């Protein structure tokens, strides 16, 4: 999946709301895959490749980037290839991952954090039963610019 991960992580539009540097090489993509795998083995996160039905080609990544076992909560994160935007794939994947979190992992709460400019992400979260819980002003500094964060949450009940 390294080539597809590189394509995702090197696309400025896909990464515009992700506070991580653009991937520059297949080695950087492989390092991310290794990080995802090692954090999964350690029980700190769980990630999946998003694919289209009938294909094993990665078109996105979704999962719980951070699991806080003692509080039974996790932070949801996702990214989708630009050519797949607007087709309902993110919403379908979010529904499946959140269900896995509640049913299999026994989570009480799933959180998601986005930037206020990321209207599409906020819309897909709300479509999946998330509610906005807070708007933090300039709480993140990325590349010398302060950014706001919008927090969403969904409880298992």
PDB file of C-alpha atoms in Angstrom:
ATOM      1  CA  UNK A   1       0.000   0.000   0.000  1.00  0.00           C
ATOM      2  CA  UNK A   2       3.023   2.305   0.175  1.00  0.00           C
ATOM      3  CA  UNK A   3       2.426   3.912  -3.236  1.00  0.00           C
ATOM      4  CA  UNK A   4      -1.209   4.676  -2.390  1.00  0.00           C
ATOM      5  CA  UNK A   5      -0.270   5.977   1.070  1.00  0.00           C
ATOM      6  CA  UNK A   6       2.322   8.227  -0.586  1.00  0.00           C
ATOM      7  CA  UNK A   7      -0.312   9.486  -3.034  1.00  0.00           C
ATOM      8  CA  UNK A   8      -2.646  10.357  -0.130  1.00  0.00           C
ATOM      9  CA  UNK A   9      -0.041  11.899   2.143  1.00  0.00           C
ATOM     10  CA  UNK A  10       1.633  13.927  -0.607  1.00  0.00           C
ATOM     11  CA  UNK A  11      -1.587  15.511  -1.933  1.00  0.00           C
ATOM     12  CA  UNK A  12      -1.794  19.077  -0.563  1.00  0.00           C
ATOM     13  CA  UNK A  13      -5.594  19.108  -0.804  1.00  0.00           C
ATOM     14  CA  UNK A  14      -5.995  15.832   1.091  1.00  0.00           C
ATOM     15  CA  UNK A  15      -3.524  17.046   3.717  1.00  0.00           C
ATOM     16  CA  UNK A  16      -4.759  20.640   4.015  1.00  0.00           C
ATOM     17  CA  UNK A  17      -6.490  19.947   7.355  1.00  0.00           C
ATOM     18  CA  UNK A  18      -3.928  17.440   8.668  1.00  0.00           C
ATOM     19  CA  UNK A  19      -1.121  18.914  10.713  1.00  0.00           C
ATOM     20  CA  UNK A  20       1.581  16.647   9.361  1.00  0.00           C
ATOM     21  CA  UNK A  21       4.206  17.313   6.707  1.00  0.00           C
ATOM     22  CA  UNK A  22       3.531  16.156   3.175  1.00  0.00           C
ATOM     23  CA  UNK A  23       5.080  12.781   2.433  1.00  0.00           C
ATOM     24  CA  UNK A  24       8.044  13.118   0.115  1.00  0.00           C
ATOM     25  CA  UNK A  25       8.928   9.491  -0.654  1.00  0.00           C
ATOM     26  CA  UNK A  26       7.867   5.861  -0.570  1.00  0.00           C
ATOM     27  CA  UNK A  27      10.182   5.503   2.431  1.00  0.00           C
ATOM     28  CA  UNK A  28       8.086   8.093   4.301  1.00  0.00           C
ATOM     29  CA  UNK A  29       4.930   6.153   3.435  1.00  0.00           C
ATOM     30  CA  UNK A  30       6.554   2.906   4.598  1.00  0.00           C
ATOM     31  CA  UNK A  31       7.544   4.597   7.866  1.00  0.00           C
ATOM     32  CA  UNK A  32       3.917   5.649   8.414  1.00  0.00           C
ATOM     33  CA  UNK A  33       2.706   2.107   7.685  1.00  0.00           C
ATOM     34  CA  UNK A  34       5.247   0.759  10.188  1.00  0.00           C
ATOM     35  CA  UNK A  35       4.103   3.294  12.783  1.00  0.00           C
ATOM     36  CA  UNK A  36       0.465   2.312  12.233  1.00  0.00           C
ATOM     37  CA  UNK A  37       1.360  -1.367  12.573  1.00  0.00           C
ATOM     38  CA  UNK A  38       3.476  -0.914  15.707  1.00  0.00           C
ATOM     39  CA  UNK A  39       0.832   1.228  17.428  1.00  0.00           C
ATOM     40  CA  UNK A  40      -1.757  -1.400  16.540  1.00  0.00           C
ATOM     41  CA  UNK A  41       0.325  -4.205  18.036  1.00  0.00           C
ATOM     42  CA  UNK A  42       0.768  -2.095  21.188  1.00  0.00           C
ATOM     43  CA  UNK A  43      -3.014  -1.594  21.435  1.00  0.00           C
ATOM     44  CA  UNK A  44      -2.655   2.186  21.141  1.00  0.00           C
ATOM     45  CA  UNK A  45      -4.589   2.498  17.896  1.00  0.00           C
ATOM     46  CA  UNK A  46      -6.314   0.532  15.174  1.00  0.00           C
ATOM     47  CA  UNK A  47      -6.303   1.579  11.521  1.00  0.00           C
ATOM     48  CA  UNK A  48      -7.767   0.227   8.317  1.00  0.00           C
ATOM     49  CA  UNK A  49      -7.223   0.814   4.640  1.00  0.00           C
ATOM     50  CA  UNK A  50     -10.341   2.035   2.869  1.00  0.00           C
ATOM     51  CA  UNK A  51     -10.965   0.279  -0.438  1.00  0.00           C
ATOM     52  CA  UNK A  52     -13.776   0.174  -2.929  1.00  0.00           C
ATOM     53  CA  UNK A  53     -15.843  -2.988  -2.960  1.00  0.00           C
ATOM     54  CA  UNK A  54     -14.209  -5.600  -5.169  1.00  0.00           C
ATOM     55  CA  UNK A  55     -10.790  -3.960  -5.098  1.00  0.00           C
ATOM     56  CA  UNK A  56      -7.846  -4.118  -2.741  1.00  0.00           C
ATOM     57  CA  UNK A  57      -6.447  -0.728  -3.822  1.00  0.00           C
ATOM     58  CA  UNK A  58      -6.188   1.685  -0.877  1.00  0.00           C
ATOM     59  CA  UNK A  59      -8.214   4.873  -1.411  1.00  0.00           C
ATOM     60  CA  UNK A  60      -8.149   6.084   2.184  1.00  0.00           C
ATOM     61  CA  UNK A  61      -7.156   5.419   5.760  1.00  0.00           C
ATOM     62  CA  UNK A  62      -9.508   5.361   8.740  1.00  0.00           C
ATOM     63  CA  UNK A  63      -9.300   4.312  12.324  1.00  0.00           C
ATOM     64  CA  UNK A  64      -8.839   5.214  15.924  1.00  0.00           C
ATOM     65  CA  UNK A  65      -5.587   7.197  15.991  1.00  0.00           C
ATOM     66  CA  UNK A  66      -5.539   7.180  19.759  1.00  0.00           C
ATOM     67  CA  UNK A  67      -7.294   4.811  22.122  1.00  0.00           C
ATOM     68  CA  UNK A  68      -7.529   5.741  25.807  1.00  0.00           C
ATOM     69  CA  UNK A  69      -8.396   2.410  27.379  1.00  0.00           C
ATOM     70  CA  UNK A  70      -8.878   3.680  30.932  1.00  0.00           C
ATOM     71  CA  UNK A  71     -11.579   6.104  29.763  1.00  0.00           C
ATOM     72  CA  UNK A  72     -13.119   3.809  27.119  1.00  0.00           C
ATOM     73  CA  UNK A  73     -12.749   6.430  24.421  1.00  0.00           C
ATOM     74  CA  UNK A  74     -10.897   6.843  21.158  1.00  0.00           C
ATOM     75  CA  UNK A  75     -10.146   9.549  18.616  1.00  0.00           C
ATOM     76  CA  UNK A  76     -11.373   8.873  15.094  1.00  0.00           C
ATOM     77  CA  UNK A  77      -9.280   9.990  12.146  1.00  0.00           C
ATOM     78  CA  UNK A  78      -9.643   9.481   8.415  1.00  0.00           C
ATOM     79  CA  UNK A  79      -8.430  10.662   5.042  1.00  0.00           C
ATOM     80  CA  UNK A  80      -9.707   9.844   1.604  1.00  0.00           C
ATOM     81  CA  UNK A  81      -8.180  10.248  -1.854  1.00  0.00           C
ATOM     82  CA  UNK A  82      -9.455  13.401  -3.534  1.00  0.00           C
ATOM     83  CA  UNK A  83     -10.979  11.535  -6.485  1.00  0.00           C
ATOM     84  CA  UNK A  84     -13.200   9.638  -4.010  1.00  0.00           C
ATOM     85  CA  UNK A  85     -14.624  12.715  -2.264  1.00  0.00           C
ATOM     86  CA  UNK A  86     -18.387  13.181  -2.364  1.00  0.00           C
ATOM     87  CA  UNK A  87     -19.232   9.527  -3.073  1.00  0.00           C
ATOM     88  CA  UNK A  88     -20.322   8.560   0.452  1.00  0.00           C
ATOM     89  CA  UNK A  89     -17.275   6.378   1.176  1.00  0.00           C
ATOM     90  CA  UNK A  90     -16.182   8.364   4.230  1.00  0.00           C
ATOM     91  CA  UNK A  91     -19.637   8.161   5.772  1.00  0.00           C
ATOM     92  CA  UNK A  92     -19.889   4.426   5.119  1.00  0.00           C
ATOM     93  CA  UNK A  93     -16.437   3.826   6.605  1.00  0.00           C
ATOM     94  CA  UNK A  94     -17.114   6.010   9.655  1.00  0.00           C
ATOM     95  CA  UNK A  95     -20.331   4.099  10.387  1.00  0.00           C
ATOM     96  CA  UNK A  96     -18.496   0.755  10.251  1.00  0.00           C
ATOM     97  CA  UNK A  97     -15.510   1.902  12.338  1.00  0.00           C
ATOM     98  CA  UNK A  98     -17.646   3.569  15.013  1.00  0.00           C
ATOM     99  CA  UNK A  99     -19.797   0.438  15.254  1.00  0.00           C
ATOM    100  CA  UNK A 100     -16.602  -1.629  15.679  1.00  0.00           C
ATOM    101  CA  UNK A 101     -15.465   0.752  18.416  1.00  0.00           C
ATOM    102  CA  UNK A 102     -18.686   0.464  20.374  1.00  0.00           C
ATOM    103  CA  UNK A 103     -19.468  -3.208  19.755  1.00  0.00           C
ATOM    104  CA  UNK A 104     -16.015  -4.819  19.654  1.00  0.00           C
ATOM    105  CA  UNK A 105     -13.721  -2.497  21.581  1.00  0.00           C
ATOM    106  CA  UNK A 106     -16.359  -1.601  24.164  1.00  0.00           C
ATOM    107  CA  UNK A 107     -15.835   2.127  23.767  1.00  0.00           C
ATOM    108  CA  UNK A 108     -18.118   4.541  25.569  1.00  0.00           C
ATOM    109  CA  UNK A 109     -17.192   7.554  23.440  1.00  0.00           C
ATOM    110  CA  UNK A 110     -15.648   8.302  20.067  1.00  0.00           C
ATOM    111  CA  UNK A 111     -14.181  11.744  19.449  1.00  0.00           C
ATOM    112  CA  UNK A 112     -13.105  13.511  16.275  1.00  0.00           C
ATOM    113  CA  UNK A 113     -11.230  16.798  15.901  1.00  0.00           C
ATOM    114  CA  UNK A 114     -11.267  18.919  12.771  1.00  0.00           C
ATOM    115  CA  UNK A 115     -10.616  22.454  11.602  1.00  0.00           C
ATOM    116  CA  UNK A 116     -13.616  24.792  11.196  1.00  0.00           C
ATOM    117  CA  UNK A 117     -12.731  25.200   7.503  1.00  0.00           C
ATOM    118  CA  UNK A 118     -13.236  21.475   6.922  1.00  0.00           C
ATOM    119  CA  UNK A 119     -16.975  21.715   6.336  1.00  0.00           C
ATOM    120  CA  UNK A 120     -17.166  18.346   4.548  1.00  0.00           C
ATOM    121  CA  UNK A 121     -15.653  16.556   7.544  1.00  0.00           C
ATOM    122  CA  UNK A 122     -18.012  18.264   9.974  1.00  0.00           C
ATOM    123  CA  UNK A 123     -20.957  17.355   7.766  1.00  0.00           C
ATOM    124  CA  UNK A 124     -19.991  13.665   7.548  1.00  0.00           C
ATOM    125  CA  UNK A 125     -19.466  13.491  11.314  1.00  0.00           C
ATOM    126  CA  UNK A 126     -22.893  15.012  11.982  1.00  0.00           C
ATOM    127  CA  UNK A 127     -24.437  12.605   9.456  1.00  0.00           C
ATOM    128  CA  UNK A 128     -22.987   9.792  11.571  1.00  0.00           C
ATOM    129  CA  UNK A 129     -24.482  11.004  14.847  1.00  0.00           C
ATOM    130  CA  UNK A 130     -21.578  13.088  16.150  1.00  0.00           C
ATOM    131  CA  UNK A 131     -22.337  16.378  17.881  1.00  0.00           C
ATOM    132  CA  UNK A 132     -20.090  19.390  18.175  1.00  0.00           C
ATOM    133  CA  UNK A 133     -18.840  19.608  21.734  1.00  0.00           C
ATOM    134  CA  UNK A 134     -16.430  22.511  21.537  1.00  0.00           C
ATOM    135  CA  UNK A 135     -14.591  25.052  19.448  1.00  0.00           C
ATOM    136  CA  UNK A 136     -11.127  25.853  20.718  1.00  0.00           C
ATOM    137  CA  UNK A 137      -9.582  29.076  19.453  1.00  0.00           C
ATOM    138  CA  UNK A 138      -6.011  28.955  18.149  1.00  0.00           C
ATOM    139  CA  UNK A 139      -5.126  25.884  20.218  1.00  0.00           C
ATOM    140  CA  UNK A 140      -2.804  24.378  17.594  1.00  0.00           C
ATOM    141  CA  UNK A 141       0.253  25.973  16.030  1.00  0.00           C
ATOM    142  CA  UNK A 142       1.239  24.458  12.694  1.00  0.00           C
ATOM    143  CA  UNK A 143       3.869  25.935  10.406  1.00  0.00           C
ATOM    144  CA  UNK A 144       3.857  29.156  12.419  1.00  0.00           C
ATOM    145  CA  UNK A 145       0.100  29.664  12.131  1.00  0.00           C
ATOM    146  CA  UNK A 146      -2.387  29.244  14.976  1.00  0.00           C
ATOM    147  CA  UNK A 147      -5.442  27.203  14.084  1.00  0.00           C
ATOM    148  CA  UNK A 148      -8.784  26.536  15.733  1.00  0.00           C
ATOM    149  CA  UNK A 149      -9.995  23.023  16.532  1.00  0.00           C
ATOM    150  CA  UNK A 150     -13.599  21.835  16.495  1.00  0.00           C
ATOM    151  CA  UNK A 151     -14.287  18.826  18.732  1.00  0.00           C
ATOM    152  CA  UNK A 152     -17.027  16.326  17.960  1.00  0.00           C
ATOM    153  CA  UNK A 153     -18.187  13.395  20.038  1.00  0.00           C
ATOM    154  CA  UNK A 154     -20.560  10.476  19.906  1.00  0.00           C
ATOM    155  CA  UNK A 155     -21.560   8.342  22.873  1.00  0.00           C
ATOM    156  CA  UNK A 156     -22.290   4.633  22.621  1.00  0.00           C
ATOM    157  CA  UNK A 157     -25.823   5.064  23.861  1.00  0.00           C
TER     158      UNK A 157
END
